[in-house]
Amino acid sequence: VKDPEIHQSIVGLGLVYGVDIGEGNAVKVRMTLTTPMCPYGPQLIDASRRACMGVPGVSSSQIELVWQPPWDPRTMATEEVKDALGIW
């Protein structure tokens, strides 16, 4: 899933904090947004849910939006994303 404004993967941005696979292959993703008022928040959450459901064997998906720890691309993004965004 790519952030529609930044054009980078949400995983590479460090927005995905964790994924749990539970009973019956139910997937729960803990993720955050770049800001609490992100205008693309609902779109990212829906795209993430749909991406999970597109994985063979996944029976259900739940996205848990979390705010702790606060997102910081300087420490959470991959080196490739930092380079693309000009973060040094």
PDB file of C-alpha atoms in Angstrom:
ATOM      1  CA  VAL A   1       0.000   0.000   0.000  1.00  0.00           C
ATOM      2  CA  LYS A   2       1.415   3.364  -0.962  1.00  0.00           C
ATOM      3  CA  ASP A   3       0.712   6.662   0.734  1.00  0.00           C
ATOM      4  CA  PRO A   4      -1.093   8.641  -2.001  1.00  0.00           C
ATOM      5  CA  GLU A   5       0.516  11.937  -1.008  1.00  0.00           C
ATOM      6  CA  ILE A   6       4.096  10.838  -0.306  1.00  0.00           C
ATOM      7  CA  HIS A   7       4.077   8.044  -2.952  1.00  0.00           C
ATOM      8  CA  GLN A   8       5.972   5.645  -0.706  1.00  0.00           C
ATOM      9  CA  SER A   9       5.055   2.287   0.805  1.00  0.00           C
ATOM     10  CA  ILE A  10       3.429   2.544   4.229  1.00  0.00           C
ATOM     11  CA  VAL A  11       5.764  -0.219   5.403  1.00  0.00           C
ATOM     12  CA  GLY A  12       8.820   1.678   4.146  1.00  0.00           C
ATOM     13  CA  LEU A  13       7.525   4.852   5.766  1.00  0.00           C
ATOM     14  CA  GLY A  14       7.361   3.011   9.077  1.00  0.00           C
ATOM     15  CA  LEU A  15       3.612   3.465   9.458  1.00  0.00           C
ATOM     16  CA  VAL A  16       3.017  -0.246  10.114  1.00  0.00           C
ATOM     17  CA  TYR A  17       3.906  -1.019  13.720  1.00  0.00           C
ATOM     18  CA  GLY A  18       3.009  -4.702  13.738  1.00  0.00           C
ATOM     19  CA  VAL A  19       1.039  -7.547  12.210  1.00  0.00           C
ATOM     20  CA  ASP A  20      -0.502 -10.407  14.163  1.00  0.00           C
ATOM     21  CA  ILE A  21      -1.959 -13.560  12.665  1.00  0.00           C
ATOM     22  CA  GLY A  22      -4.538 -15.118  14.917  1.00  0.00           C
ATOM     23  CA  GLU A  23      -6.793 -18.101  14.981  1.00  0.00           C
ATOM     24  CA  GLY A  24      -8.184 -19.034  11.605  1.00  0.00           C
ATOM     25  CA  ASN A  25      -5.678 -16.788   9.809  1.00  0.00           C
ATOM     26  CA  ALA A  26      -7.318 -13.599  11.017  1.00  0.00           C
ATOM     27  CA  VAL A  27      -4.887 -10.726  10.474  1.00  0.00           C
ATOM     28  CA  LYS A  28      -4.629  -7.667  12.693  1.00  0.00           C
ATOM     29  CA  VAL A  29      -2.423  -4.768  11.595  1.00  0.00           C
ATOM     30  CA  ARG A  30      -1.334  -2.040  14.010  1.00  0.00           C
ATOM     31  CA  MET A  31      -0.545   1.104  12.096  1.00  0.00           C
ATOM     32  CA  THR A  32      -0.437   4.855  12.371  1.00  0.00           C
ATOM     33  CA  LEU A  33      -0.769   7.790  10.003  1.00  0.00           C
ATOM     34  CA  THR A  34       1.643  10.585   9.216  1.00  0.00           C
ATOM     35  CA  THR A  35      -0.583  12.937  11.240  1.00  0.00           C
ATOM     36  CA  PRO A  36      -3.792  12.454  13.244  1.00  0.00           C
ATOM     37  CA  MET A  37      -5.630  14.664  10.728  1.00  0.00           C
ATOM     38  CA  CYS A  38      -4.221  12.912   7.642  1.00  0.00           C
ATOM     39  CA  PRO A  39      -6.774  13.501   4.870  1.00  0.00           C
ATOM     40  CA  TYR A  40      -5.899  10.124   3.360  1.00  0.00           C
ATOM     41  CA  GLY A  41      -6.368   8.199   6.610  1.00  0.00           C
ATOM     42  CA  PRO A  42      -9.620   6.460   5.684  1.00  0.00           C
ATOM     43  CA  GLN A  43      -8.235   5.622   2.235  1.00  0.00           C
ATOM     44  CA  LEU A  44      -5.020   4.143   3.702  1.00  0.00           C
ATOM     45  CA  ILE A  45      -6.920   2.099   6.266  1.00  0.00           C
ATOM     46  CA  ASP A  46      -9.278   0.709   3.625  1.00  0.00           C
ATOM     47  CA  ALA A  47      -6.411  -0.039   1.204  1.00  0.00           C
ATOM     48  CA  SER A  48      -4.516  -1.810   3.994  1.00  0.00           C
ATOM     49  CA  ARG A  49      -7.531  -3.919   4.887  1.00  0.00           C
ATOM     50  CA  ARG A  50      -8.066  -4.850   1.233  1.00  0.00           C
ATOM     51  CA  ALA A  51      -4.363  -5.684   0.789  1.00  0.00           C
ATOM     52  CA  CYS A  52      -4.532  -8.070   3.735  1.00  0.00           C
ATOM     53  CA  MET A  53      -7.616  -9.749   2.333  1.00  0.00           C
ATOM     54  CA  GLY A  54      -5.783 -10.212  -0.974  1.00  0.00           C
ATOM     55  CA  VAL A  55      -3.238 -12.512   0.669  1.00  0.00           C
ATOM     56  CA  PRO A  56      -4.162 -16.164   0.067  1.00  0.00           C
ATOM     57  CA  GLY A  57      -5.436 -17.872   3.205  1.00  0.00           C
ATOM     58  CA  VAL A  58      -6.317 -14.711   5.139  1.00  0.00           C
ATOM     59  CA  SER A  59      -9.813 -15.130   6.560  1.00  0.00           C
ATOM     60  CA  SER A  60     -10.327 -11.616   7.932  1.00  0.00           C
ATOM     61  CA  SER A  61      -8.409  -8.407   8.480  1.00  0.00           C
ATOM     62  CA  GLN A  62      -8.626  -5.704  11.092  1.00  0.00           C
ATOM     63  CA  ILE A  63      -6.710  -2.445  11.100  1.00  0.00           C
ATOM     64  CA  GLU A  64      -5.985  -0.938  14.502  1.00  0.00           C
ATOM     65  CA  LEU A  65      -5.031   2.719  14.297  1.00  0.00           C
ATOM     66  CA  VAL A  66      -2.524   3.636  17.010  1.00  0.00           C
ATOM     67  CA  TRP A  67      -0.762   6.858  17.932  1.00  0.00           C
ATOM     68  CA  GLN A  68       1.985   5.622  20.243  1.00  0.00           C
ATOM     69  CA  PRO A  69       4.778   5.886  19.569  1.00  0.00           C
ATOM     70  CA  PRO A  70       4.326   9.026  17.475  1.00  0.00           C
ATOM     71  CA  TRP A  71       5.459   8.509  13.884  1.00  0.00           C
ATOM     72  CA  ASP A  72       8.888   9.932  13.118  1.00  0.00           C
ATOM     73  CA  PRO A  73      10.245   9.262   9.623  1.00  0.00           C
ATOM     74  CA  ARG A  74      13.805  10.050  10.771  1.00  0.00           C
ATOM     75  CA  THR A  75      13.808   6.930  12.945  1.00  0.00           C
ATOM     76  CA  MET A  76      11.026   4.775  11.493  1.00  0.00           C
ATOM     77  CA  ALA A  77      11.383   5.012   7.697  1.00  0.00           C
ATOM     78  CA  THR A  78      13.725   2.796   5.714  1.00  0.00           C
ATOM     79  CA  GLU A  79      16.941   4.277   4.343  1.00  0.00           C
ATOM     80  CA  GLU A  80      15.481   4.115   0.814  1.00  0.00           C
ATOM     81  CA  VAL A  81      12.436   6.144   1.855  1.00  0.00           C
ATOM     82  CA  LYS A  82      14.572   8.635   3.757  1.00  0.00           C
ATOM     83  CA  ASP A  83      16.653   9.148   0.609  1.00  0.00           C
ATOM     84  CA  ALA A  84      13.531   9.578  -1.533  1.00  0.00           C
ATOM     85  CA  LEU A  85      12.118  12.130   0.899  1.00  0.00           C
ATOM     86  CA  GLY A  86      15.423  13.934   1.382  1.00  0.00           C
ATOM     87  CA  ILE A  87      15.667  13.062   5.074  1.00  0.00           C
ATOM     88  CA  TRP A  88      19.239  12.848   6.328  1.00  0.00           C
TER      89      TRP A  88
END
